[in-house]
Every structure is written in structure tokens, then in C-alpha cells.
CSV table of C-alpha atoms in Angstrom, one decimal:
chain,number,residue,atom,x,y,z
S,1,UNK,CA,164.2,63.1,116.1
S,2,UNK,CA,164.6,62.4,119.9
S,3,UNK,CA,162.4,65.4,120.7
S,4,UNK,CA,159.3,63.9,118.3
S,5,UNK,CA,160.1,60.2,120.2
S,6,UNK,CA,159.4,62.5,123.5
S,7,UNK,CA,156.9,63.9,122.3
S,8,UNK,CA,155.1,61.2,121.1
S,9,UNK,CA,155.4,58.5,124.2
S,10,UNK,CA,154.6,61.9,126.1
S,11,UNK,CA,151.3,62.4,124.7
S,12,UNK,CA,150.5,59.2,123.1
S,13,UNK,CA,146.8,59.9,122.0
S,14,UNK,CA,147.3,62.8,120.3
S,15,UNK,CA,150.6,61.0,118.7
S,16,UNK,CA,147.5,58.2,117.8
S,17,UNK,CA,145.6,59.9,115.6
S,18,UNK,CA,148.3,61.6,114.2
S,19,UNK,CA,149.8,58.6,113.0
S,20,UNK,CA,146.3,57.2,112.0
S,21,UNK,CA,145.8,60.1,109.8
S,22,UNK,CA,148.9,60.2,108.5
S,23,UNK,CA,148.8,56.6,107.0
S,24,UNK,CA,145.4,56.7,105.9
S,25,UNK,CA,144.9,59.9,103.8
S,26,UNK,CA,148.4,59.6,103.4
S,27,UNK,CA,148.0,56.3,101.5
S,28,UNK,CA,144.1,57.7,100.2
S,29,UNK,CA,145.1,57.8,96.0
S,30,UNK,CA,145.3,53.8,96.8
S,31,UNK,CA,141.3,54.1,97.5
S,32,UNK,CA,140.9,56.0,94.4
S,33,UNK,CA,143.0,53.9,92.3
S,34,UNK,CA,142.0,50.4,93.1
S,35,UNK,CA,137.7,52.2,93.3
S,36,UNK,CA,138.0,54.1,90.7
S,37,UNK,CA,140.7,53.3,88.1
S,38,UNK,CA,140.9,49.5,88.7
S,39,UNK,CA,144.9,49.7,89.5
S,40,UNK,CA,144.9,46.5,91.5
S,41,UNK,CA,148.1,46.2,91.7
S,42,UNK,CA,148.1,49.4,94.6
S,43,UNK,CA,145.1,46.8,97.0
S,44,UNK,CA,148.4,46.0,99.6
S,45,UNK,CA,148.5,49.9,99.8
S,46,UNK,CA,145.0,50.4,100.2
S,47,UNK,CA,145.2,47.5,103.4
S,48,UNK,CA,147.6,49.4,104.9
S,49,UNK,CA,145.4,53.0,104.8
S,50,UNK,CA,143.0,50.8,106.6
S,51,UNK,CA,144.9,49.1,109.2
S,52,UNK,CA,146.1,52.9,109.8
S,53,UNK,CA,144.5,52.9,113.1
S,54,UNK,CA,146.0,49.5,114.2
S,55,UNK,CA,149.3,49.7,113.0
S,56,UNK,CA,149.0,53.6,115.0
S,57,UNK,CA,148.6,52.1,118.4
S,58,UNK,CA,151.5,49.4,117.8
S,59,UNK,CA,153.8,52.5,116.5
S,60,UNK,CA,152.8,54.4,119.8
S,61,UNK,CA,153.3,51.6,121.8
S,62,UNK,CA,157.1,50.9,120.3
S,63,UNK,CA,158.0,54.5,120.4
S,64,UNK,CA,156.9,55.1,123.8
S,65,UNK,CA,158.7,52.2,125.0
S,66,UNK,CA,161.6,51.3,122.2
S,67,UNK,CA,163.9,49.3,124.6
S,68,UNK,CA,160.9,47.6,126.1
S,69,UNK,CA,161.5,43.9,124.0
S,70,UNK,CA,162.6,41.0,125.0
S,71,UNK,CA,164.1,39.1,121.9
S,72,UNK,CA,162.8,37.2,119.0
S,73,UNK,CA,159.5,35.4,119.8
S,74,UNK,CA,158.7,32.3,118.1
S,75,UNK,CA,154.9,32.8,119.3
S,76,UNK,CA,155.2,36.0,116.8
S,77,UNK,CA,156.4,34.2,113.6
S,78,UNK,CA,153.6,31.0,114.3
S,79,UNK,CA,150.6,33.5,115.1
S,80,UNK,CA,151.7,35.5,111.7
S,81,UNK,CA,151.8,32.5,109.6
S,82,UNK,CA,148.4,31.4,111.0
S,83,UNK,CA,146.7,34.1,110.5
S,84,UNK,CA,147.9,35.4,107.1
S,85,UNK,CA,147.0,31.8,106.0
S,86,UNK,CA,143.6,32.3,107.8
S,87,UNK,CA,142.8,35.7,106.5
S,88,UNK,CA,143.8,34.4,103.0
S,89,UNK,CA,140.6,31.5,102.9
S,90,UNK,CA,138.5,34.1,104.2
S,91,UNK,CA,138.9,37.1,101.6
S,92,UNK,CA,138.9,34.0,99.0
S,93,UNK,CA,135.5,33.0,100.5
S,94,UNK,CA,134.3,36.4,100.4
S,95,UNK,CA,135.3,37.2,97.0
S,96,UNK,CA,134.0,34.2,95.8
S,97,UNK,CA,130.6,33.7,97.8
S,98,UNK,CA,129.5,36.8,98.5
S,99,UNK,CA,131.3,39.1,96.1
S,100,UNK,CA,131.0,36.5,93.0
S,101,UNK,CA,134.3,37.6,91.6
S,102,UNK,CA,136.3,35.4,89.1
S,103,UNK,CA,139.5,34.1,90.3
S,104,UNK,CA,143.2,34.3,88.6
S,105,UNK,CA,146.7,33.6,89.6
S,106,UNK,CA,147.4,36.8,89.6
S,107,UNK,CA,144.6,37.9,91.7
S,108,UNK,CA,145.0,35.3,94.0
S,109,UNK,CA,148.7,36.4,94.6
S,110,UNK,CA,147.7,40.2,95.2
S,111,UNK,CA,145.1,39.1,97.7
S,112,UNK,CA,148.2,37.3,99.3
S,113,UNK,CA,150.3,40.0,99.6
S,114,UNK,CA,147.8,42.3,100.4
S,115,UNK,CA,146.6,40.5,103.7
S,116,UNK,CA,150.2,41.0,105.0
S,117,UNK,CA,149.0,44.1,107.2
S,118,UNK,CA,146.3,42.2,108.7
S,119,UNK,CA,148.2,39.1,109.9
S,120,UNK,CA,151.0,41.5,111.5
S,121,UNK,CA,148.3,43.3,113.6
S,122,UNK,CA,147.0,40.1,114.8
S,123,UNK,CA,150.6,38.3,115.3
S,124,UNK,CA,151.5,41.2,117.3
S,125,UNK,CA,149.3,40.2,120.0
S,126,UNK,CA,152.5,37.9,120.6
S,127,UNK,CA,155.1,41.0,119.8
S,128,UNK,CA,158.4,40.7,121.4
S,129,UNK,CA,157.4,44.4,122.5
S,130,UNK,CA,156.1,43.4,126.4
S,131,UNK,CA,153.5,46.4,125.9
S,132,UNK,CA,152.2,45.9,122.6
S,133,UNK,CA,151.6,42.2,123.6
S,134,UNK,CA,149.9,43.4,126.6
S,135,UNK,CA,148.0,45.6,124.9
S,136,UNK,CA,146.6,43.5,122.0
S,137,UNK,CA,146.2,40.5,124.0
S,138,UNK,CA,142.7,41.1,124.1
S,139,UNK,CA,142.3,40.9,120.5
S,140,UNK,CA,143.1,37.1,120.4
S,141,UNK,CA,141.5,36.6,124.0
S,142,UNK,CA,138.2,35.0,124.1
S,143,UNK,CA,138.4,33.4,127.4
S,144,UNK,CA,136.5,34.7,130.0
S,145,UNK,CA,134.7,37.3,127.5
S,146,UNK,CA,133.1,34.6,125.7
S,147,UNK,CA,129.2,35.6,126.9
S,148,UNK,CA,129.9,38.8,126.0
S,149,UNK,CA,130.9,37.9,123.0
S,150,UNK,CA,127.6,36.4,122.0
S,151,UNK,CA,125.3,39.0,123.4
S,152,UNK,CA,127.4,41.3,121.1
S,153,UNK,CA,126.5,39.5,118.3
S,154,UNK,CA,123.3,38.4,119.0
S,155,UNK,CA,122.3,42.3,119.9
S,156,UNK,CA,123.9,43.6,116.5
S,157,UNK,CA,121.4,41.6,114.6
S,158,UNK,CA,118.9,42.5,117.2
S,159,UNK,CA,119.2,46.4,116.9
S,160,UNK,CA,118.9,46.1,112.8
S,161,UNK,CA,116.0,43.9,113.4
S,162,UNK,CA,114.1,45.7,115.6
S,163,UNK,CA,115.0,48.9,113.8
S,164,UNK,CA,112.3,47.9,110.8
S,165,UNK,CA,109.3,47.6,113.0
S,166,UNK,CA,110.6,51.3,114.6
S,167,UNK,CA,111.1,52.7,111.3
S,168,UNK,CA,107.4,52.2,110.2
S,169,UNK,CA,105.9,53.1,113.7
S,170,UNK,CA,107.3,56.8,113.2
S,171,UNK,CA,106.9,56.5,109.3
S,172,UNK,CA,110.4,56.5,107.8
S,173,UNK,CA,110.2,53.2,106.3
S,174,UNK,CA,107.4,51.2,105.7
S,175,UNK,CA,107.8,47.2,106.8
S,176,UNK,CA,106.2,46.4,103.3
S,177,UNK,CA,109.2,47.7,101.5
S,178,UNK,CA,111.8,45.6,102.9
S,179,UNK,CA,112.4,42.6,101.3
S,180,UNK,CA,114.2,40.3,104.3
S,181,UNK,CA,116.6,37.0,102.8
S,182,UNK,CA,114.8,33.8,103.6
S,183,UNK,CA,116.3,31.7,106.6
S,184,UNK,CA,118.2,28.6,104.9
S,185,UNK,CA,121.8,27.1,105.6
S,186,UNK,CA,122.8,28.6,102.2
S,187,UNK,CA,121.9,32.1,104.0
S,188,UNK,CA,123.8,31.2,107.1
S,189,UNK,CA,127.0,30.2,105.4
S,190,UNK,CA,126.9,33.6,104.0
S,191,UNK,CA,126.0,35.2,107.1
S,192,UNK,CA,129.0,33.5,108.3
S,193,UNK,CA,131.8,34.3,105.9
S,194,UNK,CA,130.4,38.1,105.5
S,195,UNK,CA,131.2,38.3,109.3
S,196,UNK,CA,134.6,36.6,109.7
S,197,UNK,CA,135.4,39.1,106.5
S,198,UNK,CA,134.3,42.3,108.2
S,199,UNK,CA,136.0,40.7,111.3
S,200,UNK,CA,139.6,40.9,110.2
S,201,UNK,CA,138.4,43.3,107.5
S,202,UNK,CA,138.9,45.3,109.0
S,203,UNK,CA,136.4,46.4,112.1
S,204,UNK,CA,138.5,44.0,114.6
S,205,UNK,CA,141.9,44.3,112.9
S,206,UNK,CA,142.1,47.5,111.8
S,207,UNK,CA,139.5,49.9,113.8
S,208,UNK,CA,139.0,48.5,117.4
S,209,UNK,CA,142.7,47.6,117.7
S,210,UNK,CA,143.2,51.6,117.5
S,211,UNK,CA,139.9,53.5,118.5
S,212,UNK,CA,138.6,50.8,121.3
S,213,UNK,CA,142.2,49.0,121.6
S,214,UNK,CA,144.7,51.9,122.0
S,215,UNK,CA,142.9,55.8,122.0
S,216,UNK,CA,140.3,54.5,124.7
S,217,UNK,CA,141.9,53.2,127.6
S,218,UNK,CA,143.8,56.0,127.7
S,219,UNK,CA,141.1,58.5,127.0
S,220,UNK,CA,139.4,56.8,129.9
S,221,UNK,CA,142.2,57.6,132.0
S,222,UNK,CA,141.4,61.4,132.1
S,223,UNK,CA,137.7,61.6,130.6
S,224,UNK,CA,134.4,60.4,131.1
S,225,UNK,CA,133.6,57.2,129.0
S,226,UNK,CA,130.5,59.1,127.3
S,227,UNK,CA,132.8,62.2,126.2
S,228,UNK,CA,136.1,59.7,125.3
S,229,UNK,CA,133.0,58.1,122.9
S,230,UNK,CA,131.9,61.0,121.1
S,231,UNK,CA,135.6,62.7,120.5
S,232,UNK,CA,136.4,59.1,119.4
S,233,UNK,CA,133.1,59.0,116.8
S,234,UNK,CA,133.8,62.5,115.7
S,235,UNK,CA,137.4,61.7,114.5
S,236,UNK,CA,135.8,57.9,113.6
S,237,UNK,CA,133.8,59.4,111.0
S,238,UNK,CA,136.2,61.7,109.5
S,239,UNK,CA,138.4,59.0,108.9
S,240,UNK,CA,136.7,57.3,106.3
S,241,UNK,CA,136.7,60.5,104.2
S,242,UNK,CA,139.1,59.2,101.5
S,243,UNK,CA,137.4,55.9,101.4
S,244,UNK,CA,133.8,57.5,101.2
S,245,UNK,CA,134.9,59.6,98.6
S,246,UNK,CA,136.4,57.0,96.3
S,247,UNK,CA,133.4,54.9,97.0
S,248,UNK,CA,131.4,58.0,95.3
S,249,UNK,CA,129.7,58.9,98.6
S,250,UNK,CA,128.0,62.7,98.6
S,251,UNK,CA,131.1,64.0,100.9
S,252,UNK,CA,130.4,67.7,99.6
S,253,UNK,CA,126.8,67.3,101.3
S,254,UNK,CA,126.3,68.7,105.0
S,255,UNK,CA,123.2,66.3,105.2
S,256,UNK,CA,125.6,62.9,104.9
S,257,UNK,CA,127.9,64.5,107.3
S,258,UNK,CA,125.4,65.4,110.0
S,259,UNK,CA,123.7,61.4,109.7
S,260,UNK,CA,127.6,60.2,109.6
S,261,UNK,CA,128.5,62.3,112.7
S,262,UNK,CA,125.4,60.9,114.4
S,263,UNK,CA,125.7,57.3,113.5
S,264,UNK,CA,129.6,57.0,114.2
S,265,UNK,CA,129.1,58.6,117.5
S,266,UNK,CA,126.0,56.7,118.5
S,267,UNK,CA,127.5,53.7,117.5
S,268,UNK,CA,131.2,54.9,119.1
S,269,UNK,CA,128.8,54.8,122.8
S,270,UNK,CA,127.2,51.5,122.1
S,271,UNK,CA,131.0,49.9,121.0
S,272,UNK,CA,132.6,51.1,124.2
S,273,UNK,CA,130.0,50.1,126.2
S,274,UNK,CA,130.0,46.5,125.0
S,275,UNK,CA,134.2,47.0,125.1
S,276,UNK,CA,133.9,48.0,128.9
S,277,UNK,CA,131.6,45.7,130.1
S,278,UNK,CA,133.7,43.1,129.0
S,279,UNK,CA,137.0,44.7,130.4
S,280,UNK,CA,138.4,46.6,127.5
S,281,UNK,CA,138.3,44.0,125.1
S,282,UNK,CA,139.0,44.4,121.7
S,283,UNK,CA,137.7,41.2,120.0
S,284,UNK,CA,134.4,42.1,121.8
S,285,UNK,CA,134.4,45.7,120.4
S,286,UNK,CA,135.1,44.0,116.9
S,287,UNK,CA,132.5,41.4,117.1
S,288,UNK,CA,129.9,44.5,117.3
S,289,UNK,CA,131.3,46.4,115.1
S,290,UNK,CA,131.8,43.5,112.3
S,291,UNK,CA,127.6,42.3,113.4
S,292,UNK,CA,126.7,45.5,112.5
S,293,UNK,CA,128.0,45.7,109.1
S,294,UNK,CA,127.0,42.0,108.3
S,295,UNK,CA,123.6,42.7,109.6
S,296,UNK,CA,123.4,46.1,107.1
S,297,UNK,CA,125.0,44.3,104.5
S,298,UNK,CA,121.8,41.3,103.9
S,299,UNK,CA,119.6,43.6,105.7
S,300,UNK,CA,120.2,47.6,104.9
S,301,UNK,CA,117.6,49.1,107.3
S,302,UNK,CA,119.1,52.7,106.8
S,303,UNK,CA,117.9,55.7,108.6
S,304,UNK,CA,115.8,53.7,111.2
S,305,UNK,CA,118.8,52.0,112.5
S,306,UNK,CA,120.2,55.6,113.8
S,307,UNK,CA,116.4,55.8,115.6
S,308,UNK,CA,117.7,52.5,117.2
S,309,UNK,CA,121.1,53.5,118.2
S,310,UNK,CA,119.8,56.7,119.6
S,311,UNK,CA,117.4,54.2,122.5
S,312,UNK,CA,120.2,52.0,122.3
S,313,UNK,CA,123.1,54.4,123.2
S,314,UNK,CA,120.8,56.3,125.5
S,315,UNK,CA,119.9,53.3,127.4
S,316,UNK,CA,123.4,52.3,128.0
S,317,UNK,CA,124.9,55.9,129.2
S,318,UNK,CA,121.6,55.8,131.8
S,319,UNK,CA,122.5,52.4,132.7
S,320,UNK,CA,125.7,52.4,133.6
S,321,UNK,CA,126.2,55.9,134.3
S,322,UNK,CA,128.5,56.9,131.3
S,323,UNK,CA,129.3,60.1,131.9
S,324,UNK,CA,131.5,59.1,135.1
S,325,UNK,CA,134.8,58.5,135.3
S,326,UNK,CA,135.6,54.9,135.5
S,327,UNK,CA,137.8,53.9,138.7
S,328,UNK,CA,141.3,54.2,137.7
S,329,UNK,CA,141.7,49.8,138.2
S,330,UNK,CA,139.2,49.1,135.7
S,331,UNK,CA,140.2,46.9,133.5
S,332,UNK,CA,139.1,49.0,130.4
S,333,UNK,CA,141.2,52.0,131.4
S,334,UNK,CA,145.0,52.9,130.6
S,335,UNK,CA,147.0,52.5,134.3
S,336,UNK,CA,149.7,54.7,132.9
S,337,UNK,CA,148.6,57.8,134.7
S,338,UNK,CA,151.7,59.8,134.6
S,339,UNK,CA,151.3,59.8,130.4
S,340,UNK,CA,149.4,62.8,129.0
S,341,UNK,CA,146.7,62.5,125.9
């Protein structure tokens, strides 16, 4: 056991997406069963597979550093308790606004238990653990990153936006055939509680706490952001495997794979990009992330927005020179030097 511990605060990427994969498709029949053969009662199981990555990078962190603590925290147990009771009205909203489903005690109380994993990835922004704190702080910071924060989300509507009139100059998608929601405060709510959803579930909570929050920084340490970005968007998109497949996706067809491997690595440049410029920050990195998907869920462009991501991404590895190494005090890279990936 000592020699995995070693191992595993030795090379503490490698150790990340071990871990990641291990909880995921290790907890995959929980996709399958909840998707497929309605077994409710396994959804707390199915949160943990996606918090995988997450709850990766705070195992990492504690096994790398296990005497690193320093007591019980009370800011812990408060931020726990405040955001399980936050995640709670927002999966309620969700289900019930944008999801229409019926409510029931019993449904109620599984969505309660279920949110359990989310809370403890955002609580431990305030873990006893000095290094897990210090390296989830970012998740609950929003001072100093808060322009940033907005041009994220302004630009994720922007790029799914702009990707119609692009589809129908090169002929993939005529503008005729999208029908676009009409602009009301009905829509806005909506727009609203889809993004706080995908927000803690689970593109800030359980993604960019592990692929931006943990495997990046120290990617960055060794590697170019450009090729930390595509490794991270190669093992992104064969993440969601299980989840794809219990969702019915065509996982047995090389043409999904190919336009999956494309967008998650596009997409894995124009994340880190918006995470570096504003100093490694995960709640940035989620707010584009959760844009995105809100954007593709009122308005799904399809295959145009990959033609968008492709100028996008491009732009932003031209612009700030992404296939450098970043100087070893950025903010947005891992100071640990003497750790391997």
C-alpha cells in the first residue's frame, strides 16, 4: 500500500486519471440503470461516476500530502450545508422548469441524497487539507476574475450564435431551418436555471475541478498549453463513453468518435485558454463549459459549432502563442516542479 501512496503523490497526473477512470466506468451500470432500466434508486451512484474527475484531484491531493491538515474546519461543514441546500433548489428547478418532471416524496429525497457528491467538491474548497483548499479555492473565487467571467459567458452564447450564419455560408445548415426561442423573461428564467444546473451539474463541479482544476496546472508544468489541451480532450472525450452509451449514442460508429475527438479537443483549447487568462481558474473554466451546453441545449447548432471552435481555438493558440511553455510563476501552472506527471 505505501508503495501505490508513492507512487501516486510521485506521479500525480497519471495517478488522476487513473482514479477518474476508475470511478467513472467503474460506477458506469449506474448510467445504464437509472437511462435505461429506470432504477432510480442507483442516481447517488450515477453522481458520483460524474464527479469522478473532481473527487480524483481531491484523492490526489490527500494522498500526496496525507499529513498535510490542520484540524476540523468549521468553514468546511458551513460551505457543505450551503451548497447541498443550494444544489438541492437548483436540480428542483431544473427538474421542474426545464425537465417538466412530476415531483414525489420519494423523488425529492433521492435528489437529496444524490447531490451529496456535489456539495463535498464545492465544500472542499474550505478542506482542512491546506492543498486541496489551495487548490480548489478558485472554484468559489470570483473576485478579481469577475470580467472574465462575463466574457466567458457572453462568448459561449456568442460562438453558438455566430456558428448559424457560418453554417449556411459553407452549406451545412441552412439559417431557414433553425427555429431560434423568442426573447421573453419566461426564456431568460430558463436560460438561467439550465446554466446554474449545468454549472454544479456537473461542468464546474465535476469536470473543470479535475481536467482544468487538477490535470492542467500540472500538465502545464512540463508541456506546452496547446499539447496539455489536446491529451486533456483526447482522454475528455473518452470519458463520457459509459454515459454516451447508456444515453443510446452510436459509440460503435468511427464517424461520432472522429466529431467527438474534434469537438472535445477544440473545445479542451478554447476552456484552457479562457482558464489561463484568467489565472488558472476553475469557476471561469466552468462558466464556459456550463455556456456552452446551455447555449446547445435552447439552441442545438450541431456540426457548425465545430466550424466555430475550429476559428475560435485557432485564433486563441495564434494569439497567445499556445504552443509555448508558460513561465513556471504563472498562476495557471503547478509550482511543484520536483513532482513528475
Amino acid at each position: 500500500m505505501k508503495k501505490i501512496l508513492k507512487w501516486a503523490s510521485q506521479y500525480q497526473v497519471f495517478a488522476f486519471f487513473v482514479i477518474t477512470y476508475t470511478l467513472t466506468w467503474g460506477l458506469s451500470f449506474s448510467y445504464r440503470a437509472v437511462l435505461q432500466q429506470g432504477r432510480v434508486l442507483l442516481l447517488p451512484l450515477a453522481f458520483i461516476a460524474t464527479c469522478g474527475p473532481g473527487l480524483a484531484g481531491i484523492i490526489v491531493s490527500i494522498v500526496a500530502n496525507p499529513k498535510c491538515r490542520q484540524g476540523f474546519r468549521k468553514e468546511f461543514l458551513v460551505a457543505f450545508v450551503v451548497a447541498w441546500l443550494v444544489a438541492i433548489l437548483i436540480n428542483l428547478a431544473n427538474q421542474k422548469f426545464i425537465e417538466n418532471m412530476p415531483f414525489s416524496t420519494g423523488l425529492v429525497g433521492l435528489f437529496i441524497v444524490s447531490i451529496i457528491p456535489v456539495a463535498f467538491v464545492v465544500a472542499s474548497s474550505f478542506s482542512p487539507n491546506p492543498l486541496v483548499r489551495s487548490y480548489l479555492s478558485s472554484l468559489v473565487m470570483v473576485r478579481g476574475v469577475w470580467r472574465r467571467t462575463i466574457f466567458a459567458f457572453v462568448m459561449g452564447f456568442a460562438f453558438t450564435l455566430i456558428s448559424i450564419p457560418i453554417g449556411s455560408i459553407l452549406g451545412l445548415r441552412p439559417v431557414s431551418s433553425y427555429q431560434l426561442p423568442e426573447l421573453s423573461p419566461t426564456l431568460i428564467g430558463l436560460v438561467i436555471v439550465k446554466f446554474l444546473y449545468q454549472l454544479l451539474f456537473f461542468n464546474a463541479t465535476g469536470e473543470e475541478t479535475g481536467w482544468r482544476g487538477f490535470a492542467m496546472p500540472r500538465m502545464q508544468s512540463k508541456i506546452s498549453p496547446l499539447l496539455a489541451s489536446i491529451i486533456i480532450g483526447v482522454f475528455w472525450a473518452l470519458w463520457h463513453l459509459p454515459l454516451w452509451q447508456a444515453e443510446g449514442r452510436p459509440v460503435g460508429s468511427i464517424e461520432f468518435w472522429v466529431e467527438m475527438l474534434i469537438a472535445h479537443i477544440l473545445f479542451s483549447v478554447i476552456t484552457v485558454w479562457f482558464c489561463n487568462r484568467a489565472n488558472g481558474s476553475i469557476f471561469v473554466a466552468g462558466v464556459a463549459h456550463a455556456t456552452i451546453n446551455t447555449a446547445q441545449a435552447f439552441i442545438p447548432v450541431g456540426s457548425p459549432l465545430l466550424v466555430t471552435f475550429a476559428f475560435v481555438a485557432t485564433g486563441m493558440i495564434f494569439l497567445d502563442r499556445m504552443w509555448e511553455k508558460l513561465p513556471s510563476d504563472h498562476p495557471a501552472v503547478y509550482n511543484n516542479l520536483g513532482i513528475d506527471i
